[in-house]
C-alpha cells in the first residue's frame, strides 16, 4: 500500500485556481479579474519607478547573498514598523513592537499564527464571513479551530455591523480575531473609524486578541488614513499582531515581501516574543530571501524614493477608484437596473458583485472573464481597453 494512498485530490484553490484556468484559456479576449493583482492601463503588472531607482542603486554596490538573520533585514523591519504603526507610535517608541520580515502577507499570517500557537494553544480563531479564502487554511494548518463572525450584509452590500458586534460579544476570552485593517478582502466593505472604536471596545471588554491582516495599506484612502485601526488599538493599550505585505503596494508579488509585527506589553516581553518568533521562522524556512526586502528597505529609507513611492501608490488608488466609477456607470448605461451604489462605496481592489457561482461560470464560459466563484471581481485589473467587454459581460449575466 502506498504511503500516499489516503490522499484524495482537493478542488483547486479558489483564487489561484482561477489563474490556472485563466492561463489555460486560449481566447485572445480573456480577462483575469480573479486574483488580487494590480494591472496598469497597458494591461501590465507595473514595475514601479521607485523600485527601478532602488534597483539601480543596489546595482551600484553588488554584494554576495549570504544568509539573512532569521528576522530579516533590520532596516526593512524598522521601516515596515514605521509604515504600519506610524513613525511616532508610542508602542514603537517604547520598544514594545517586534517586527520580522516574512514571505509576503501569507508568510506573515503563518508566522503570526505559529507564534500565537506557542503562546495560546487553547485559543480558537475567528475570521470574517466571508474572508480571504486563505485565512481558514493558514490557521487550521497551524492547528487552530477556525470559526466565523458575521461581516457582510448581502441586502445592503455593506457591513452587517450589528451581527459583527453580536458575534464578537459571544466570543470566549482569548479568541484570536482576524480583522482586515483596510480594503476588506473579498467584500471591499470597511468599517468607519467610529465603528472601529466600537469594535475595539468589545475586543477590550471581552479580552479578545486582534490580528490585523493589512495587505492593502494605501489602496483604501491613503497610507496614513488606512492605519486607523492600528493606531486605535495601540491607543487602547491592546496587545495584537499585524501582518503587512508589499505585494500589491510595491508591485513585488513574486518577491514575497511582507512582515509580521507583534505589539507586546513592554520591552522585556518584546525580547521574549522575538526570541520565540525566531524558532517559528527556523522551523519553517530558517531565514527569509534578500532581494525584494532590500528594494523595499531602500525605497522606504530614502526620502526621495519614499516620496516617489507614495505618489505611485496614490496613482494606483486613484486609478482603481476611476475604474470603479467607470464600471458602475457602464453597467447603468447598459441598462442594469439594480442598485449599483456598492461598486463605488466599496474600497480597495475588489468589488463583491453579488453574482452567483452560476453567473460567474457563465462569465467565464461565454465571455472569458475570470472572477471568483464568490462574485469577487478585481477592479484593479480593469483598464480602458477591457472595461467595455467586462461591462458587456457582467451586464449580460446580471440580466
Ligand atoms: C487575492 O486575494 O487575490 C490575493 O491576496 C492573492 C492571493 O494570494 O490570494
mmCIF file of C-alpha atoms and ligand atoms in Angstrom:
data_model
loop_
_atom_site.group_PDB
_atom_site.id
_atom_site.type_symbol
_atom_site.label_atom_id
_atom_site.label_comp_id
_atom_site.label_asym_id
_atom_site.label_seq_id
_atom_site.Cartn_x
_atom_site.Cartn_y
_atom_site.Cartn_z
ATOM 1 C CA UNK A 1 0.000 0.000 0.000
ATOM 2 C CA UNK A 2 1.421 3.402 -0.972
ATOM 3 C CA UNK A 3 2.110 5.861 1.770
ATOM 4 C CA UNK A 4 0.069 8.396 -0.187
ATOM 5 C CA UNK A 5 -2.949 6.152 -0.751
ATOM 6 C CA UNK A 6 -5.159 8.086 1.651
ATOM 7 C CA UNK A 7 -4.627 11.409 -0.107
ATOM 8 C CA UNK A 8 -7.555 12.456 -2.259
ATOM 9 C CA UNK A 9 -7.390 15.313 -4.744
ATOM 10 C CA UNK A 10 -8.935 18.537 -3.498
ATOM 11 C CA UNK A 11 -10.590 21.308 -5.523
ATOM 12 C CA UNK A 12 -8.191 23.910 -6.941
ATOM 13 C CA UNK A 13 -7.505 26.921 -4.753
ATOM 14 C CA UNK A 14 -10.490 29.302 -5.067
ATOM 15 C CA UNK A 15 -8.201 32.188 -6.083
ATOM 16 C CA UNK A 16 -5.002 30.712 -7.516
ATOM 17 C CA UNK A 17 -7.009 28.011 -9.301
ATOM 18 C CA UNK A 18 -8.790 30.768 -11.232
ATOM 19 C CA UNK A 19 -5.409 31.988 -12.510
ATOM 20 C CA UNK A 20 -4.641 28.423 -13.600
ATOM 21 C CA UNK A 21 -7.930 28.253 -15.507
ATOM 22 C CA UNK A 22 -7.265 31.708 -16.999
ATOM 23 C CA UNK A 23 -3.792 30.664 -18.147
ATOM 24 C CA UNK A 24 -5.238 27.588 -19.820
ATOM 25 C CA UNK A 25 -7.842 29.631 -21.742
ATOM 26 C CA UNK A 26 -6.667 30.123 -25.359
ATOM 27 C CA UNK A 27 -9.004 33.036 -26.084
ATOM 28 C CA UNK A 28 -7.193 36.290 -27.030
ATOM 29 C CA UNK A 29 -10.044 38.186 -25.331
ATOM 30 C CA UNK A 30 -9.642 36.640 -21.883
ATOM 31 C CA UNK A 31 -9.585 38.964 -18.875
ATOM 32 C CA UNK A 32 -8.462 37.968 -15.375
ATOM 33 C CA UNK A 33 -10.425 39.720 -12.614
ATOM 34 C CA UNK A 34 -9.791 36.806 -10.250
ATOM 35 C CA UNK A 35 -6.538 37.211 -8.366
ATOM 36 C CA UNK A 36 -5.809 40.449 -6.497
ATOM 37 C CA UNK A 37 -3.163 41.875 -8.774
ATOM 38 C CA UNK A 38 -2.967 45.500 -9.906
ATOM 39 C CA UNK A 39 -2.600 45.868 -13.665
ATOM 40 C CA UNK A 40 -1.956 49.253 -15.306
ATOM 41 C CA UNK A 41 -3.641 50.967 -18.266
ATOM 42 C CA UNK A 42 -1.424 48.968 -20.627
ATOM 43 C CA UNK A 43 -2.594 45.723 -19.032
ATOM 44 C CA UNK A 44 0.768 45.054 -17.385
ATOM 45 C CA UNK A 45 1.823 44.458 -13.818
ATOM 46 C CA UNK A 46 3.723 47.718 -13.219
ATOM 47 C CA UNK A 47 7.389 47.959 -12.397
ATOM 48 C CA UNK A 48 7.323 50.990 -10.110
ATOM 49 C CA UNK A 49 9.743 53.853 -10.808
ATOM 50 C CA UNK A 50 10.700 53.923 -7.119
ATOM 51 C CA UNK A 51 11.590 50.232 -7.290
ATOM 52 C CA UNK A 52 13.543 50.685 -10.536
ATOM 53 C CA UNK A 53 15.529 53.516 -8.935
ATOM 54 C CA UNK A 54 16.219 51.415 -5.841
ATOM 55 C CA UNK A 55 17.371 48.566 -8.068
ATOM 56 C CA UNK A 56 19.755 50.909 -9.910
ATOM 57 C CA UNK A 57 21.225 51.976 -6.561
ATOM 58 C CA UNK A 58 21.633 48.351 -5.482
ATOM 59 C CA UNK A 59 23.312 47.530 -8.787
ATOM 60 C CA UNK A 60 25.999 50.107 -7.945
ATOM 61 C CA UNK A 61 27.050 48.042 -4.963
ATOM 62 C CA UNK A 62 26.693 44.342 -5.754
ATOM 63 C CA UNK A 63 27.152 42.032 -2.802
ATOM 64 C CA UNK A 64 27.186 38.290 -2.176
ATOM 65 C CA UNK A 65 23.994 36.641 -0.957
ATOM 66 C CA UNK A 66 24.739 35.210 2.450
ATOM 67 C CA UNK A 67 22.064 34.175 4.939
ATOM 68 C CA UNK A 68 19.979 36.987 6.371
ATOM 69 C CA UNK A 69 19.213 36.968 10.085
ATOM 70 C CA UNK A 70 16.133 34.849 10.906
ATOM 71 C CA UNK A 71 14.237 38.073 11.485
ATOM 72 C CA UNK A 72 15.273 39.572 8.156
ATOM 73 C CA UNK A 73 16.987 42.845 7.235
ATOM 74 C CA UNK A 74 16.886 45.148 10.279
ATOM 75 C CA UNK A 75 16.456 48.310 8.168
ATOM 76 C CA UNK A 76 13.495 46.654 6.445
ATOM 77 C CA UNK A 77 11.855 45.581 9.693
ATOM 78 C CA UNK A 78 12.216 49.059 11.179
ATOM 79 C CA UNK A 79 10.903 50.821 8.073
ATOM 80 C CA UNK A 80 7.958 48.404 7.924
ATOM 81 C CA UNK A 81 7.075 49.078 11.550
ATOM 82 C CA UNK A 82 7.143 52.835 10.932
ATOM 83 C CA UNK A 83 4.895 52.486 7.919
ATOM 84 C CA UNK A 84 2.398 50.210 9.647
ATOM 85 C CA UNK A 85 2.235 51.931 13.045
ATOM 86 C CA UNK A 86 3.313 55.481 12.181
ATOM 87 C CA UNK A 87 6.787 56.806 12.999
ATOM 88 C CA UNK A 88 5.596 58.365 16.255
ATOM 89 C CA UNK A 89 3.669 55.383 17.535
ATOM 90 C CA UNK A 90 4.087 55.210 21.315
ATOM 91 C CA UNK A 91 4.358 51.417 21.092
ATOM 92 C CA UNK A 92 7.201 51.753 18.606
ATOM 93 C CA UNK A 93 9.000 54.434 20.577
ATOM 94 C CA UNK A 94 8.522 52.347 23.721
ATOM 95 C CA UNK A 95 10.285 49.324 22.195
ATOM 96 C CA UNK A 96 7.139 47.199 22.528
ATOM 97 C CA UNK A 97 6.868 46.117 18.891
ATOM 98 C CA UNK A 98 8.599 43.074 17.407
ATOM 99 C CA UNK A 99 8.804 43.178 13.596
ATOM 100 C CA UNK A 100 10.014 40.361 11.394
ATOM 101 C CA UNK A 101 10.444 40.152 7.624
ATOM 102 C CA UNK A 102 8.288 37.396 6.144
ATOM 103 C CA UNK A 103 7.465 35.724 2.854
ATOM 104 C CA UNK A 104 4.652 38.044 1.801
ATOM 105 C CA UNK A 105 1.402 38.540 3.663
ATOM 106 C CA UNK A 106 0.677 34.818 3.741
ATOM 107 C CA UNK A 107 4.028 34.196 5.404
ATOM 108 C CA UNK A 108 3.312 36.969 7.893
ATOM 109 C CA UNK A 109 -0.012 35.401 8.825
ATOM 110 C CA UNK A 110 1.574 31.964 9.106
ATOM 111 C CA UNK A 111 4.433 33.147 11.317
ATOM 112 C CA UNK A 112 1.944 35.133 13.384
ATOM 113 C CA UNK A 113 -0.265 32.073 13.746
ATOM 114 C CA UNK A 114 2.732 29.946 14.714
ATOM 115 C CA UNK A 115 3.766 32.352 17.458
ATOM 116 C CA UNK A 116 0.232 32.614 18.818
ATOM 117 C CA UNK A 117 0.066 28.825 18.819
ATOM 118 C CA UNK A 118 3.070 28.777 21.142
ATOM 119 C CA UNK A 119 1.573 31.466 23.378
ATOM 120 C CA UNK A 120 -2.114 30.440 23.455
ATOM 121 C CA UNK A 121 -2.539 26.916 22.067
ATOM 122 C CA UNK A 122 -6.055 26.580 23.523
ATOM 123 C CA UNK A 123 -7.454 29.647 21.783
ATOM 124 C CA UNK A 124 -9.762 29.482 18.806
ATOM 125 C CA UNK A 125 -9.664 31.775 15.788
ATOM 126 C CA UNK A 126 -12.483 33.801 14.281
ATOM 127 C CA UNK A 127 -12.410 35.093 10.709
ATOM 128 C CA UNK A 128 -14.987 37.286 8.986
ATOM 129 C CA UNK A 129 -17.802 35.746 6.946
ATOM 130 C CA UNK A 130 -16.718 35.948 4.185
ATOM 131 C CA UNK A 131 -12.964 36.349 4.415
ATOM 132 C CA UNK A 132 -9.892 35.948 2.260
ATOM 133 C CA UNK A 133 -10.063 32.291 1.253
ATOM 134 C CA UNK A 134 -6.598 31.507 2.629
ATOM 135 C CA UNK A 135 -7.263 32.639 6.222
ATOM 136 C CA UNK A 136 -9.023 29.444 7.221
ATOM 137 C CA UNK A 137 -6.365 27.209 5.699
ATOM 138 C CA UNK A 138 -3.487 29.087 7.326
ATOM 139 C CA UNK A 139 -4.951 28.937 10.819
ATOM 140 C CA UNK A 140 -6.315 25.405 10.540
ATOM 141 C CA UNK A 141 -2.976 24.104 9.285
ATOM 142 C CA UNK A 142 -1.357 25.800 12.270
ATOM 143 C CA UNK A 143 -3.625 23.662 14.440
ATOM 144 C CA UNK A 144 -6.364 26.114 15.302
ATOM 145 C CA UNK A 145 -10.103 25.615 15.118
ATOM 146 C CA UNK A 146 -11.488 28.407 12.958
ATOM 147 C CA UNK A 147 -14.973 29.892 13.266
ATOM 148 C CA UNK A 148 -16.566 32.955 11.701
ATOM 149 C CA UNK A 149 -18.171 36.213 12.759
ATOM 150 C CA UNK A 150 -20.839 37.907 10.690
ATOM 151 C CA UNK A 151 -19.498 40.647 8.482
ATOM 152 C CA UNK A 152 -21.240 41.126 5.143
ATOM 153 C CA UNK A 153 -24.869 42.085 4.621
ATOM 154 C CA UNK A 154 -25.957 40.880 1.183
ATOM 155 C CA UNK A 155 -29.089 43.044 1.348
ATOM 156 C CA UNK A 156 -27.202 46.310 1.635
ATOM 157 C CA UNK A 157 -23.890 45.331 0.032
ATOM 158 C CA UNK A 158 -22.279 46.724 3.207
ATOM 159 C CA UNK A 159 -21.203 45.615 6.674
ATOM 160 C CA UNK A 160 -23.560 43.717 8.983
ATOM 161 C CA UNK A 161 -22.304 45.767 11.889
ATOM 162 C CA UNK A 162 -24.851 44.585 14.443
ATOM 163 C CA UNK A 163 -24.087 40.971 13.526
ATOM 164 C CA UNK A 164 -20.364 41.630 13.826
ATOM 165 C CA UNK A 165 -20.693 43.145 17.296
ATOM 166 C CA UNK A 166 -23.104 40.437 18.447
ATOM 167 C CA UNK A 167 -20.729 37.666 17.381
ATOM 168 C CA UNK A 168 -17.687 39.266 18.960
ATOM 169 C CA UNK A 169 -19.713 39.677 22.132
ATOM 170 C CA UNK A 170 -20.230 35.900 22.157
ATOM 171 C CA UNK A 171 -16.552 35.032 21.691
ATOM 172 C CA UNK A 172 -14.636 33.369 24.514
ATOM 173 C CA UNK A 173 -11.852 35.328 26.198
ATOM 174 C CA UNK A 174 -8.532 34.821 24.391
ATOM 175 C CA UNK A 175 -10.127 34.217 20.984
ATOM 176 C CA UNK A 176 -7.888 35.433 18.174
ATOM 177 C CA UNK A 177 -9.950 37.667 15.881
ATOM 178 C CA UNK A 178 -8.675 38.186 12.350
ATOM 179 C CA UNK A 179 -9.655 41.660 11.159
ATOM 180 C CA UNK A 180 -8.905 43.309 7.813
ATOM 181 C CA UNK A 181 -7.139 46.617 8.511
ATOM 182 C CA UNK A 182 -8.483 48.215 5.320
ATOM 183 C CA UNK A 183 -9.826 47.195 1.899
ATOM 184 C CA UNK A 184 -11.653 44.145 3.241
ATOM 185 C CA UNK A 185 -10.964 41.099 1.085
ATOM 186 C CA UNK A 186 -13.230 39.973 -0.575
ATOM 187 C CA UNK A 187 -16.078 42.428 0.118
ATOM 188 C CA UNK A 188 -14.393 45.849 -0.135
ATOM 189 C CA UNK A 189 -16.601 46.895 2.817
ATOM 190 C CA UNK A 190 -14.615 48.664 5.506
ATOM 191 C CA UNK A 191 -15.546 49.873 8.956
ATOM 192 C CA UNK A 192 -15.656 53.595 9.661
ATOM 193 C CA UNK A 193 -13.382 54.970 12.405
ATOM 194 C CA UNK A 194 -16.408 55.231 14.708
ATOM 195 C CA UNK A 195 -17.261 51.565 14.038
ATOM 196 C CA UNK A 196 -13.656 50.540 14.680
ATOM 197 C CA UNK A 197 -13.859 52.304 18.038
ATOM 198 C CA UNK A 198 -16.918 50.242 18.938
ATOM 199 C CA UNK A 199 -15.249 47.018 17.822
ATOM 200 C CA UNK A 200 -12.125 47.822 19.828
ATOM 201 C CA UNK A 201 -14.234 48.453 22.925
ATOM 202 C CA UNK A 202 -15.694 44.941 22.560
ATOM 203 C CA UNK A 203 -12.281 43.378 21.906
ATOM 204 C CA UNK A 204 -11.002 45.024 25.055
ATOM 205 C CA UNK A 205 -14.007 44.223 27.205
ATOM 206 C CA UNK A 206 -14.056 40.567 26.190
ATOM 207 C CA UNK A 207 -10.295 40.111 26.270
ATOM 208 C CA UNK A 208 -10.083 39.125 22.597
ATOM 209 C CA UNK A 209 -6.823 39.139 20.651
ATOM 210 C CA UNK A 210 -6.865 41.141 17.408
ATOM 211 C CA UNK A 211 -4.779 40.013 14.475
ATOM 212 C CA UNK A 212 -4.877 42.597 11.698
ATOM 213 C CA UNK A 213 -4.389 41.493 8.106
ATOM 214 C CA UNK A 214 -3.005 44.630 6.475
ATOM 215 C CA UNK A 215 -2.139 43.733 2.897
ATOM 216 C CA UNK A 216 -3.575 46.838 1.211
ATOM 217 C CA UNK A 217 -2.333 49.832 3.219
ATOM 218 C CA UNK A 218 -2.530 52.852 0.919
ATOM 219 C CA UNK A 219 -5.031 51.414 -1.534
ATOM 220 C CA UNK A 220 -8.073 52.447 0.524
ATOM 221 C CA UNK A 221 -7.965 56.122 1.471
ATOM 222 C CA UNK A 222 -4.239 56.756 1.952
ATOM 223 C CA UNK A 223 -1.224 55.333 3.771
ATOM 224 C CA UNK A 224 -1.985 57.304 6.948
ATOM 225 C CA UNK A 225 -5.776 57.084 6.906
ATOM 226 C CA UNK A 226 -5.720 53.337 6.298
ATOM 227 C CA UNK A 227 -3.892 52.635 9.551
ATOM 228 C CA UNK A 228 -6.700 53.999 11.731
ATOM 229 C CA UNK A 229 -7.413 50.668 13.419
ATOM 230 C CA UNK A 230 -3.728 50.007 14.107
ATOM 231 C CA UNK A 231 -3.289 53.357 15.835
ATOM 232 C CA UNK A 232 -6.552 52.998 17.717
ATOM 233 C CA UNK A 233 -5.543 49.549 19.019
ATOM 234 C CA UNK A 234 -2.225 50.974 20.258
ATOM 235 C CA UNK A 235 -4.073 53.881 21.899
ATOM 236 C CA UNK A 236 -6.433 51.425 23.586
ATOM 237 C CA UNK A 237 -3.441 49.589 25.045
ATOM 238 C CA UNK A 238 -4.191 46.199 23.478
ATOM 239 C CA UNK A 239 -1.650 43.536 22.572
ATOM 240 C CA UNK A 240 -2.097 42.406 18.994
ATOM 241 C CA UNK A 241 -0.469 41.337 15.737
ATOM 242 C CA UNK A 242 -0.360 42.923 12.293
ATOM 243 C CA UNK A 243 0.548 41.124 9.054
ATOM 244 C CA UNK A 244 1.580 43.510 6.286
ATOM 245 C CA UNK A 245 2.520 42.895 2.686
ATOM 246 C CA UNK A 246 4.221 44.762 -0.158
ATOM 247 C CA UNK A 247 2.944 42.508 -2.926
ATOM 248 C CA UNK A 248 0.321 44.975 -4.127
ATOM 249 C CA UNK A 249 1.623 48.346 -2.977
ATOM 250 C CA UNK A 250 5.139 47.789 -4.324
ATOM 251 C CA UNK A 251 4.011 45.536 -7.165
ATOM 252 C CA UNK A 252 6.519 42.958 -5.916
ATOM 253 C CA UNK A 253 4.242 39.922 -5.956
ATOM 254 C CA UNK A 254 6.818 37.281 -6.807
ATOM 255 C CA UNK A 255 9.442 38.656 -4.430
ATOM 256 C CA UNK A 256 7.343 37.616 -1.418
ATOM 257 C CA UNK A 257 7.892 40.613 0.826
ATOM 258 C CA UNK A 258 5.861 41.145 3.962
ATOM 259 C CA UNK A 259 6.300 41.473 7.703
ATOM 260 C CA UNK A 260 4.683 40.344 10.926
ATOM 261 C CA UNK A 261 4.522 42.727 13.866
ATOM 262 C CA UNK A 262 3.511 41.976 17.437
ATOM 263 C CA UNK A 263 2.607 44.721 19.866
ATOM 264 C CA UNK A 264 3.577 43.454 23.306
ATOM 265 C CA UNK A 265 3.076 44.716 26.861
ATOM 266 C CA UNK A 266 6.603 46.032 27.399
ATOM 267 C CA UNK A 267 10.138 45.916 26.048
ATOM 268 C CA UNK A 268 11.102 42.844 28.068
ATOM 269 C CA UNK A 269 8.132 40.913 26.732
ATOM 270 C CA UNK A 270 9.117 42.037 23.241
ATOM 271 C CA UNK A 271 12.505 40.385 23.763
ATOM 272 C CA UNK A 272 10.847 37.082 24.711
ATOM 273 C CA UNK A 273 8.439 37.243 21.789
ATOM 274 C CA UNK A 274 11.287 37.965 19.365
ATOM 275 C CA UNK A 275 13.258 35.028 20.674
ATOM 276 C CA UNK A 276 10.340 32.584 20.283
ATOM 277 C CA UNK A 277 9.443 34.025 16.889
ATOM 278 C CA UNK A 278 12.877 33.050 15.642
ATOM 279 C CA UNK A 279 12.085 29.404 16.392
ATOM 280 C CA UNK A 280 8.898 29.657 14.337
ATOM 281 C CA UNK A 281 10.863 31.070 11.408
ATOM 282 C CA UNK A 282 13.617 28.479 11.845
ATOM 283 C CA UNK A 283 11.163 25.598 11.708
ATOM 284 C CA UNK A 284 9.553 26.861 8.509
ATOM 285 C CA UNK A 285 12.314 28.339 6.335
ATOM 286 C CA UNK A 286 15.219 29.394 8.596
ATOM 287 C CA UNK A 287 15.658 32.869 7.185
ATOM 288 C CA UNK A 288 13.955 34.975 4.521
ATOM 289 C CA UNK A 289 15.142 35.823 0.999
ATOM 290 C CA UNK A 290 17.080 39.016 0.352
ATOM 291 C CA UNK A 291 16.228 40.796 -2.854
ATOM 292 C CA UNK A 292 12.664 42.102 -2.500
ATOM 293 C CA UNK A 293 13.218 43.271 1.062
ATOM 294 C CA UNK A 294 16.365 45.137 0.011
ATOM 295 C CA UNK A 295 14.345 47.001 -2.596
ATOM 296 C CA UNK A 296 11.570 47.902 -0.139
ATOM 297 C CA UNK A 297 14.069 48.949 2.538
ATOM 298 C CA UNK A 298 15.917 51.124 0.023
ATOM 299 C CA UNK A 299 12.708 52.864 -1.040
ATOM 300 C CA UNK A 300 11.295 53.366 2.439
ATOM 301 C CA UNK A 301 14.606 54.539 3.893
ATOM 302 C CA UNK A 302 15.458 57.004 1.108
ATOM 303 C CA UNK A 303 13.261 60.112 1.445
ATOM 304 C CA UNK A 304 13.087 60.939 -2.295
ATOM 305 C CA UNK A 305 12.281 57.346 -3.230
ATOM 306 C CA UNK A 306 9.762 57.085 -0.402
ATOM 307 C CA UNK A 307 8.011 60.219 -1.658
ATOM 308 C CA UNK A 308 8.006 58.872 -5.216
ATOM 309 C CA UNK A 309 6.559 55.578 -3.987
ATOM 310 C CA UNK A 310 3.790 57.368 -2.079
ATOM 311 C CA UNK A 311 2.829 59.128 -5.317
ATOM 312 C CA UNK A 312 2.824 55.817 -7.156
ATOM 313 C CA UNK A 313 0.567 54.233 -4.521
ATOM 314 C CA UNK A 314 -1.754 57.241 -4.796
ATOM 315 C CA UNK A 315 -1.778 56.746 -8.563
ATOM 316 C CA UNK A 316 -2.838 53.110 -8.184
ATOM 317 C CA UNK A 317 -5.510 54.041 -5.650
ATOM 318 C CA UNK A 318 -6.928 56.791 -7.868
ATOM 319 C CA UNK A 319 -6.936 54.588 -10.951
ATOM 320 C CA UNK A 320 -8.810 51.844 -9.108
ATOM 321 C CA UNK A 321 -11.398 54.393 -7.975
ATOM 322 C CA UNK A 322 -11.767 55.706 -11.512
ATOM 323 C CA UNK A 323 -12.272 52.154 -12.797
ATOM 324 C CA UNK A 324 -14.913 51.509 -10.141
ATOM 325 C CA UNK A 325 -16.792 54.605 -11.264
ATOM 326 C CA UNK A 326 -16.468 53.650 -14.938
ATOM 327 C CA UNK A 327 -17.645 50.093 -14.196
ATOM 328 C CA UNK A 328 -20.701 51.346 -12.355
ATOM 329 C CA UNK A 329 -21.587 53.954 -14.986
ATOM 330 C CA UNK A 330 -21.058 51.399 -17.724
ATOM 331 C CA UNK A 331 -23.433 48.904 -16.090
ATOM 332 C CA UNK A 332 -26.047 51.609 -15.545
ATOM 333 C CA UNK A 333 -25.768 52.702 -19.175
ATOM 334 C CA UNK A 334 -26.083 49.070 -20.225
ATOM 335 C CA UNK A 335 -29.486 49.023 -18.524
ATOM 336 C CA UNK A 336 -28.707 47.162 -15.297
ATOM 337 C CA UNK A 337 -31.476 48.419 -13.058
ATOM 338 C CA UNK A 338 -30.421 47.107 -9.646
ATOM 339 C CA UNK A 339 -28.793 49.471 -7.153
ATOM 340 C CA UNK A 340 -25.093 49.586 -8.029
ATOM 341 C CA UNK A 341 -24.061 52.083 -5.390
ATOM 342 C CA UNK A 342 -21.981 49.409 -3.650
ATOM 343 C CA UNK A 343 -19.471 49.384 -6.516
ATOM 344 C CA UNK A 344 -18.317 52.898 -5.686
ATOM 345 C CA UNK A 345 -18.710 52.719 -1.900
ATOM 346 C CA UNK A 346 -16.645 49.542 -1.506
ATOM 347 C CA UNK A 347 -12.920 50.276 -1.298
ATOM 348 C CA UNK A 348 -9.671 48.632 -2.327
ATOM 349 C CA UNK A 349 -9.041 46.199 -5.104
ATOM 350 C CA UNK A 350 -12.284 44.256 -5.018
ATOM 351 C CA UNK A 351 -15.952 44.607 -5.742
ATOM 352 C CA UNK A 352 -18.172 41.983 -4.221
ATOM 353 C CA UNK A 353 -20.584 41.893 -7.102
ATOM 354 C CA UNK A 354 -23.346 39.690 -5.752
ATOM 355 C CA UNK A 355 -23.046 37.454 -8.818
ATOM 356 C CA UNK A 356 -23.756 33.803 -8.063
ATOM 357 C CA UNK A 357 -21.346 30.921 -8.806
ATOM 358 C CA UNK A 358 -23.534 30.037 -11.792
ATOM 359 C CA UNK A 359 -23.336 33.583 -13.143
ATOM 360 C CA UNK A 360 -19.575 33.635 -12.581
ATOM 361 C CA UNK A 361 -19.273 30.357 -14.504
ATOM 362 C CA UNK A 362 -21.242 31.875 -17.370
ATOM 363 C CA UNK A 363 -18.989 34.931 -17.325
ATOM 364 C CA UNK A 364 -16.013 32.608 -17.775
ATOM 365 C CA UNK A 365 -17.554 30.337 -20.379
ATOM 366 C CA UNK A 366 -19.334 32.876 -22.560
ATOM 367 C CA UNK A 367 -17.154 35.962 -22.118
ATOM 368 C CA UNK A 368 -13.733 34.634 -20.995
ATOM 369 C CA UNK A 369 -13.910 36.937 -17.975
ATOM 370 C CA UNK A 370 -12.485 35.310 -14.867
ATOM 371 C CA UNK A 371 -13.578 36.275 -11.345
ATOM 372 C CA UNK A 372 -14.003 34.262 -8.159
ATOM 373 C CA UNK A 373 -16.987 31.985 -7.614
ATOM 374 C CA UNK A 374 -17.869 34.178 -4.637
ATOM 375 C CA UNK A 375 -18.616 37.003 -7.081
ATOM 376 C CA UNK A 376 -15.446 38.931 -6.209
ATOM 377 C CA UNK A 377 -14.145 40.980 -9.145
ATOM 378 C CA UNK A 378 -10.752 42.692 -9.137
ATOM 379 C CA UNK A 379 -11.301 46.342 -10.043
ATOM 380 C CA UNK A 380 -7.521 46.849 -10.216
ATOM 381 C CA UNK A 381 -7.372 44.728 -13.370
ATOM 382 C CA UNK A 382 -9.811 46.934 -15.288
ATOM 383 C CA UNK A 383 -8.488 49.448 -17.804
ATOM 384 C CA UNK A 384 -9.762 51.488 -20.746
ATOM 385 C CA UNK A 385 -9.015 48.613 -23.115
ATOM 386 C CA UNK A 386 -11.010 45.935 -21.314
ATOM 387 C CA UNK A 387 -13.757 47.784 -19.426
ATOM 388 C CA UNK A 388 -16.294 47.751 -22.241
ATOM 389 C CA UNK A 389 -16.020 43.997 -22.619
ATOM 390 C CA UNK A 390 -16.257 43.498 -18.848
ATOM 391 C CA UNK A 391 -19.318 45.750 -18.631
ATOM 392 C CA UNK A 392 -20.969 43.890 -21.507
ATOM 393 C CA UNK A 393 -20.274 40.511 -19.965
ATOM 394 C CA UNK A 394 -21.337 41.403 -16.435
ATOM 395 C CA UNK A 395 -24.455 43.207 -17.666
ATOM 396 C CA UNK A 396 -25.403 40.135 -19.704
ATOM 397 C CA UNK A 397 -25.071 37.716 -16.784
ATOM 398 C CA UNK A 398 -26.712 40.103 -14.299
ATOM 399 C CA UNK A 399 -29.699 40.095 -16.621
HETATM 400 C C1 LIG B 1 -6.016 37.708 -3.546
HETATM 401 O O1 LIG B 1 -6.812 37.775 -2.609
HETATM 402 O O2 LIG B 1 -6.382 37.505 -4.702
HETATM 403 C C2 LIG B 1 -4.555 37.914 -3.318
HETATM 404 O O3 LIG B 1 -4.321 38.190 -1.977
HETATM 405 C C3 LIG B 1 -3.704 36.835 -3.854
HETATM 406 C C4 LIG B 1 -3.760 35.572 -3.071
HETATM 407 O O4 LIG B 1 -2.694 35.044 -2.729
HETATM 408 O O5 LIG B 1 -4.837 35.075 -2.774
#
